[in-house]
């Protein structure tokens, strides 16, 4: 279990003030939480996919395709899909070889495990709760038999989504609940909403090594301090030492993505041709208003022996 100093501390419910509290609405297909100050987050039970994260100003920070399927018929194009236990197309051989691209977590219905709230230390006198944490679970026993036959391991996933005034934290806890070891990859496939890709740069990746999937998965080193996107980009930055990757608009901070116990970051934008080729990508020029900055462990494989646990995630901050 990784120690996260930014993780909110749960309050004793009996000690709470009478100030406004976060609201949590639960429906058949999603859970939505709103803070008294106006920040909100919405998560589909299908895939435990975060499909909206708004700041107090009402600004949306996540991009979701206008043609995204939100009915559980296919993985959501946009938001924050969870990639597990394999990233990208599966290898031709090995335990994950029969799984679909990006695994099964994003295309399986999760269970809502409950909520908890925390109060900011500096705002403790009558200010109400500063954050709310929503937990979702997925377990080997709950998988469809067709999926179990392709990846027959016992596991437990707990995905925690914490909405706070300072940002959004998403953390995936992976546990081996069987009697044999297994390997996995995981990624939070985050689609960030931006105003104009031509005025957007990404910092925090300078001098880093990356695998360029556009260039036949060859390895390169980024020579510039910031990345500008002017064509299709599909890069896996590996072994990053700097925790924060920042998205800038006209040189000013727009969004920060801070990795937690994860060393890899994927940057993706399909650009014109690939966007046109995807039936669920809309509008077709939507690539101008989005960029994926995805934290994960995907350059290699994590191995868990029976009873072992891995945990990793991210903290995102918005400047609008």
Short mmCIF file of C-alpha atoms in Angstrom, two decimals:
data_model
loop_
_atom_site.label_atom_id
_atom_site.label_comp_id
_atom_site.label_asym_id
_atom_site.label_seq_id
_atom_site.Cartn_x
_atom_site.Cartn_y
_atom_site.Cartn_z
CA UNK A 1 0.00 0.00 0.00
CA UNK A 2 1.49 3.33 -1.03
CA UNK A 3 1.41 6.22 1.43
CA UNK A 4 -0.19 9.27 -0.17
CA UNK A 5 0.26 12.45 1.86
CA UNK A 6 -2.44 14.23 -0.16
CA UNK A 7 -5.04 11.57 0.60
CA UNK A 8 -7.92 13.07 2.63
CA UNK A 9 -8.53 11.75 6.13
CA UNK A 10 -11.96 10.34 6.91
CA UNK A 11 -14.01 12.16 9.52
CA UNK A 12 -15.86 10.62 12.39
CA UNK A 13 -19.47 11.19 11.24
CA UNK A 14 -20.56 12.18 14.75
CA UNK A 15 -17.99 14.98 14.78
CA UNK A 16 -19.23 16.69 11.62
CA UNK A 17 -20.60 20.18 11.70
CA UNK A 18 -24.05 21.18 10.50
CA UNK A 19 -22.49 22.99 7.53
CA UNK A 20 -23.38 21.90 3.98
CA UNK A 21 -22.13 18.44 3.03
CA UNK A 22 -21.34 16.86 -0.36
CA UNK A 23 -24.28 15.33 -2.16
CA UNK A 24 -24.01 11.88 -3.75
CA UNK A 25 -26.65 10.76 -6.23
CA UNK A 26 -26.80 7.08 -7.14
CA UNK A 27 -28.75 5.80 -10.14
CA UNK A 28 -28.89 2.50 -12.01
CA UNK A 29 -25.90 3.37 -14.17
CA UNK A 30 -23.83 6.07 -12.45
CA UNK A 31 -22.76 7.84 -9.27
CA UNK A 32 -22.48 11.64 -9.16
CA UNK A 33 -20.97 13.66 -6.32
CA UNK A 34 -21.10 17.43 -5.83
CA UNK A 35 -19.30 19.51 -3.21
CA UNK A 36 -21.05 22.44 -1.49
CA UNK A 37 -18.62 24.72 -3.33
CA UNK A 38 -19.81 23.41 -6.74
CA UNK A 39 -17.14 20.94 -7.86
CA UNK A 40 -18.62 17.71 -9.27
CA UNK A 41 -17.68 14.30 -10.62
CA UNK A 42 -19.74 11.61 -12.36
CA UNK A 43 -18.73 7.95 -12.71
CA UNK A 44 -20.46 5.27 -14.78
CA UNK A 45 -20.77 1.89 -13.09
CA UNK A 46 -19.95 0.45 -16.49
CA UNK A 47 -16.16 0.35 -16.43
CA UNK A 48 -16.10 2.63 -13.35
CA UNK A 49 -15.43 5.26 -16.01
CA UNK A 50 -15.25 8.87 -14.86
CA UNK A 51 -17.23 10.77 -17.50
CA UNK A 52 -17.27 14.26 -15.98
CA UNK A 53 -15.15 16.35 -13.63
CA UNK A 54 -16.12 19.98 -13.22
CA UNK A 55 -14.53 22.71 -11.15
CA UNK A 56 -16.50 25.15 -9.00
CA UNK A 57 -16.74 27.50 -11.98
CA UNK A 58 -18.61 24.84 -13.94
CA UNK A 59 -15.71 24.24 -16.34
CA UNK A 60 -15.52 20.67 -17.66
CA UNK A 61 -12.02 19.15 -17.50
CA UNK A 62 -12.66 15.85 -19.30
CA UNK A 63 -13.42 15.26 -22.97
CA UNK A 64 -16.10 12.72 -23.89
CA UNK A 65 -17.03 11.99 -27.48
CA UNK A 66 -20.51 13.08 -28.59
CA UNK A 67 -20.96 9.51 -29.89
CA UNK A 68 -19.57 7.75 -26.81
CA UNK A 69 -21.64 4.74 -25.78
CA UNK A 70 -22.79 5.31 -22.19
CA UNK A 71 -25.18 2.36 -22.10
CA UNK A 72 -22.64 -0.39 -21.43
CA UNK A 73 -22.61 -1.64 -25.02
CA UNK A 74 -18.92 -0.80 -25.54
CA UNK A 75 -16.06 0.99 -23.74
CA UNK A 76 -16.55 4.74 -23.36
CA UNK A 77 -14.70 6.96 -25.82
CA UNK A 78 -13.53 9.65 -23.42
CA UNK A 79 -13.44 10.42 -19.72
CA UNK A 80 -11.12 8.14 -17.73
CA UNK A 81 -11.44 4.49 -18.81
CA UNK A 82 -9.52 1.97 -16.67
CA UNK A 83 -7.05 -0.22 -18.56
CA UNK A 84 -6.43 -3.62 -16.86
CA UNK A 85 -4.82 -6.19 -17.02
CA UNK A 86 -3.20 -5.46 -20.40
CA UNK A 87 -2.39 -2.21 -22.20
CA UNK A 88 -3.01 -1.93 -25.93
CA UNK A 89 -3.38 -4.97 -28.17
CA UNK A 90 -2.58 -8.10 -26.13
CA UNK A 91 0.63 -10.02 -26.84
CA UNK A 92 0.34 -12.95 -29.24
CA UNK A 93 1.31 -15.36 -26.48
CA UNK A 94 1.00 -15.42 -22.73
CA UNK A 95 -1.76 -15.18 -20.09
CA UNK A 96 -3.37 -12.03 -21.55
CA UNK A 97 -3.17 -13.09 -25.21
CA UNK A 98 -6.90 -13.90 -25.46
CA UNK A 99 -8.13 -10.65 -23.96
CA UNK A 100 -9.45 -7.68 -25.96
CA UNK A 101 -7.40 -4.52 -26.37
CA UNK A 102 -6.91 -2.72 -23.03
CA UNK A 103 -8.32 -5.70 -21.12
CA UNK A 104 -11.72 -6.10 -19.50
CA UNK A 105 -11.95 -3.57 -16.64
CA UNK A 106 -13.26 -0.75 -18.85
CA UNK A 107 -15.99 -2.98 -20.33
CA UNK A 108 -17.29 -4.61 -17.14
CA UNK A 109 -19.87 -3.29 -14.70
CA UNK A 110 -18.36 -2.43 -11.31
CA UNK A 111 -19.97 -2.40 -7.87
CA UNK A 112 -20.36 0.85 -5.94
CA UNK A 113 -18.84 0.18 -2.53
CA UNK A 114 -19.77 3.41 -0.80
CA UNK A 115 -18.66 6.93 0.05
CA UNK A 116 -16.75 8.77 2.76
CA UNK A 117 -16.14 12.47 3.38
CA UNK A 118 -13.25 14.48 4.77
CA UNK A 119 -12.98 17.97 6.19
CA UNK A 120 -10.08 20.32 5.45
CA UNK A 121 -7.89 20.95 8.50
CA UNK A 122 -7.76 24.69 7.91
CA UNK A 123 -11.51 24.90 7.30
CA UNK A 124 -12.71 22.80 10.20
CA UNK A 125 -15.01 25.27 11.90
CA UNK A 126 -18.39 25.09 10.27
CA UNK A 127 -17.17 24.98 6.67
CA UNK A 128 -18.56 21.58 5.72
CA UNK A 129 -16.72 18.74 4.04
CA UNK A 130 -13.82 19.55 1.73
CA UNK A 131 -13.83 16.26 -0.21
CA UNK A 132 -15.77 13.09 -0.89
CA UNK A 133 -14.34 9.68 -1.76
CA UNK A 134 -16.27 7.16 -3.88
CA UNK A 135 -15.11 3.53 -3.97
CA UNK A 136 -15.86 0.99 -6.71
CA UNK A 137 -15.01 -2.72 -6.77
CA UNK A 138 -14.45 -5.42 -9.37
CA UNK A 139 -13.61 -9.01 -8.47
CA UNK A 140 -12.73 -12.20 -10.29
CA UNK A 141 -15.83 -13.92 -8.94
CA UNK A 142 -18.02 -11.29 -10.58
CA UNK A 143 -16.65 -11.63 -14.09
CA UNK A 144 -18.60 -13.12 -16.95
CA UNK A 145 -17.59 -16.72 -17.63
CA UNK A 146 -16.41 -15.79 -21.11
CA UNK A 147 -13.89 -13.38 -19.56
CA UNK A 148 -12.84 -15.82 -16.83
CA UNK A 149 -11.99 -18.40 -19.44
CA UNK A 150 -9.57 -15.95 -21.05
CA UNK A 151 -7.91 -14.75 -17.82
CA UNK A 152 -8.72 -17.25 -15.03
CA UNK A 153 -7.02 -15.53 -12.08
CA UNK A 154 -8.53 -14.49 -8.77
CA UNK A 155 -8.16 -10.76 -8.17
CA UNK A 156 -9.72 -7.79 -6.46
CA UNK A 157 -9.78 -4.23 -7.77
CA UNK A 158 -10.82 -1.23 -5.69
CA UNK A 159 -10.97 2.07 -7.54
CA UNK A 160 -11.18 5.19 -5.39
CA UNK A 161 -12.29 8.51 -6.87
CA UNK A 162 -11.80 11.45 -4.50
CA UNK A 163 -13.28 14.82 -5.41
CA UNK A 164 -11.82 17.78 -3.54
CA UNK A 165 -11.65 21.52 -3.88
CA UNK A 166 -8.00 21.11 -4.83
CA UNK A 167 -8.64 18.59 -7.62
CA UNK A 168 -9.55 15.01 -8.46
CA UNK A 169 -7.67 11.96 -7.20
CA UNK A 170 -8.13 8.52 -8.81
CA UNK A 171 -6.34 5.47 -7.37
CA UNK A 172 -6.51 1.80 -8.38
CA UNK A 173 -5.74 -0.90 -5.80
CA UNK A 174 -4.95 -4.32 -7.28
CA UNK A 175 -4.85 -7.45 -5.10
CA UNK A 176 -3.99 -11.06 -5.93
CA UNK A 177 -6.70 -13.09 -4.18
CA UNK A 178 -5.73 -16.45 -5.66
CA UNK A 179 -3.11 -19.09 -4.92
CA UNK A 180 -0.79 -18.41 -7.87
CA UNK A 181 1.14 -15.37 -9.06
CA UNK A 182 0.19 -13.36 -12.14
CA UNK A 183 1.31 -10.31 -14.10
CA UNK A 184 -0.62 -7.27 -15.21
CA UNK A 185 -0.47 -3.77 -16.65
CA UNK A 186 -2.71 -0.85 -15.66
CA UNK A 187 -3.42 2.61 -17.01
CA UNK A 188 -5.85 5.47 -16.37
CA UNK A 189 -6.68 6.48 -19.96
CA UNK A 190 -7.48 10.14 -19.26
CA UNK A 191 -9.00 12.33 -21.99
CA UNK A 192 -8.41 15.96 -21.03
CA UNK A 193 -10.54 18.76 -22.47
CA UNK A 194 -8.66 21.72 -23.93
CA UNK A 195 -9.70 24.77 -25.94
CA UNK A 196 -7.28 24.55 -28.86
CA UNK A 197 -4.64 21.91 -29.56
CA UNK A 198 -2.66 24.42 -31.63
CA UNK A 199 -2.17 26.55 -28.51
CA UNK A 200 -1.52 23.62 -26.17
CA UNK A 201 1.84 22.38 -24.94
CA UNK A 202 2.77 19.65 -22.46
CA UNK A 203 5.62 20.05 -20.00
CA UNK A 204 7.31 17.68 -17.57
CA UNK A 205 8.50 15.21 -20.20
CA UNK A 206 11.73 16.92 -21.31
CA UNK A 207 14.78 14.63 -21.61
CA UNK A 208 12.55 11.60 -21.01
CA UNK A 209 12.75 8.38 -23.02
CA UNK A 210 9.63 7.35 -24.91
CA UNK A 211 8.37 4.57 -27.14
CA UNK A 212 6.84 6.09 -30.27
CA UNK A 213 3.97 3.91 -31.47
CA UNK A 214 3.52 6.07 -34.55
CA UNK A 215 7.11 5.23 -35.54
CA UNK A 216 6.90 1.44 -35.24
CA UNK A 217 7.42 1.41 -31.46
CA UNK A 218 10.96 2.76 -31.75
CA UNK A 219 12.62 4.37 -28.73
CA UNK A 220 13.53 8.07 -28.63
CA UNK A 221 14.48 10.79 -26.16
CA UNK A 222 12.52 14.02 -26.05
CA UNK A 223 14.96 16.85 -26.67
CA UNK A 224 12.62 19.79 -26.07
CA UNK A 225 11.31 20.89 -22.64
CA UNK A 226 7.72 20.99 -23.91
CA UNK A 227 5.74 18.92 -26.39
CA UNK A 228 3.57 20.55 -29.05
CA UNK A 229 1.09 18.42 -30.99
CA UNK A 230 0.79 19.07 -34.72
CA UNK A 231 0.06 15.53 -35.96
CA UNK A 232 -0.84 12.11 -34.57
CA UNK A 233 0.95 11.44 -31.27
CA UNK A 234 1.07 8.08 -29.47
CA UNK A 235 3.98 7.96 -27.04
CA UNK A 236 4.74 5.91 -23.94
CA UNK A 237 7.12 7.87 -21.69
CA UNK A 238 8.92 5.44 -19.41
CA UNK A 239 10.70 5.60 -16.08
CA UNK A 240 9.78 9.22 -15.46
CA UNK A 241 11.50 10.83 -12.48
CA UNK A 242 9.35 13.97 -12.39
CA UNK A 243 5.92 13.31 -10.90
CA UNK A 244 3.99 16.11 -12.62
CA UNK A 245 3.01 16.44 -16.26
CA UNK A 246 1.40 19.79 -17.04
CA UNK A 247 -0.90 20.84 -19.86
CA UNK A 248 -0.43 24.50 -20.80
CA UNK A 249 -2.73 26.77 -22.82
CA UNK A 250 -0.95 29.69 -24.45
CA UNK A 251 1.90 29.01 -22.05
CA UNK A 252 -0.33 29.26 -18.96
CA UNK A 253 -1.21 26.31 -16.67
CA UNK A 254 -4.44 24.55 -17.61
CA UNK A 255 -4.16 21.11 -15.96
CA UNK A 256 -1.62 19.19 -13.88
CA UNK A 257 -1.46 15.40 -13.79
CA UNK A 258 0.57 14.12 -10.83
CA UNK A 259 1.52 10.43 -10.83
CA UNK A 260 1.25 8.40 -7.63
CA UNK A 261 3.47 5.29 -7.48
CA UNK A 262 3.49 5.03 -11.28
CA UNK A 263 6.44 5.66 -13.60
CA UNK A 264 4.91 5.73 -17.08
CA UNK A 265 2.85 8.35 -18.91
CA UNK A 266 1.14 7.95 -22.28
CA UNK A 267 0.43 10.99 -24.45
CA UNK A 268 -2.10 10.42 -27.26
CA UNK A 269 -3.93 12.46 -29.84
CA UNK A 270 -5.37 10.64 -32.88
CA UNK A 271 -5.29 13.69 -35.18
CA UNK A 272 -7.39 13.99 -38.29
CA UNK A 273 -7.11 10.63 -40.09
CA UNK A 274 -7.51 8.36 -37.06
CA UNK A 275 -10.31 10.50 -35.63
CA UNK A 276 -12.18 10.15 -38.92
CA UNK A 277 -11.66 6.39 -38.86
CA UNK A 278 -13.21 5.90 -35.40
CA UNK A 279 -16.97 5.53 -35.55
CA UNK A 280 -17.46 6.68 -31.94
CA UNK A 281 -15.23 9.76 -32.16
CA UNK A 282 -17.27 12.95 -32.53
CA UNK A 283 -17.18 15.62 -33.59
CA UNK A 284 -14.62 14.55 -36.15
CA UNK A 285 -12.53 17.62 -35.42
CA UNK A 286 -12.77 16.88 -31.69
CA UNK A 287 -9.08 16.03 -31.65
CA UNK A 288 -8.52 19.80 -31.56
CA UNK A 289 -10.21 19.98 -28.14
CA UNK A 290 -8.66 16.96 -26.42
CA UNK A 291 -5.38 15.37 -25.47
CA UNK A 292 -4.81 12.18 -23.50
CA UNK A 293 -2.28 12.28 -20.66
CA UNK A 294 -2.47 8.81 -19.14
CA UNK A 295 -0.62 7.55 -16.07
CA UNK A 296 0.14 3.88 -15.65
CA UNK A 297 2.47 0.95 -15.45
CA UNK A 298 2.66 -0.24 -19.04
CA UNK A 299 6.29 -0.34 -20.22
CA UNK A 300 6.70 -3.72 -18.52
CA UNK A 301 4.65 -5.98 -16.26
CA UNK A 302 3.83 -5.83 -12.58
CA UNK A 303 3.81 -9.21 -10.83
CA UNK A 304 1.73 -10.03 -7.77
CA UNK A 305 2.19 -13.16 -5.72
CA UNK A 306 -0.76 -14.54 -3.70
CA UNK A 307 -1.96 -11.99 -1.16
CA UNK A 308 0.15 -9.14 -2.54
CA UNK A 309 -1.24 -5.71 -3.40
CA UNK A 310 -0.26 -2.95 -5.82
CA UNK A 311 -1.64 0.56 -5.74
CA UNK A 312 -1.15 3.51 -8.07
CA UNK A 313 -3.03 6.47 -9.44
CA UNK A 314 -2.98 10.21 -9.98
CA UNK A 315 -3.97 13.60 -8.66
CA UNK A 316 -5.27 16.14 -11.19
CA UNK A 317 -5.48 19.89 -10.69
CA UNK A 318 -7.39 22.34 -12.86
CA UNK A 319 -6.65 26.04 -13.23
CA UNK A 320 -10.06 27.13 -14.54
#
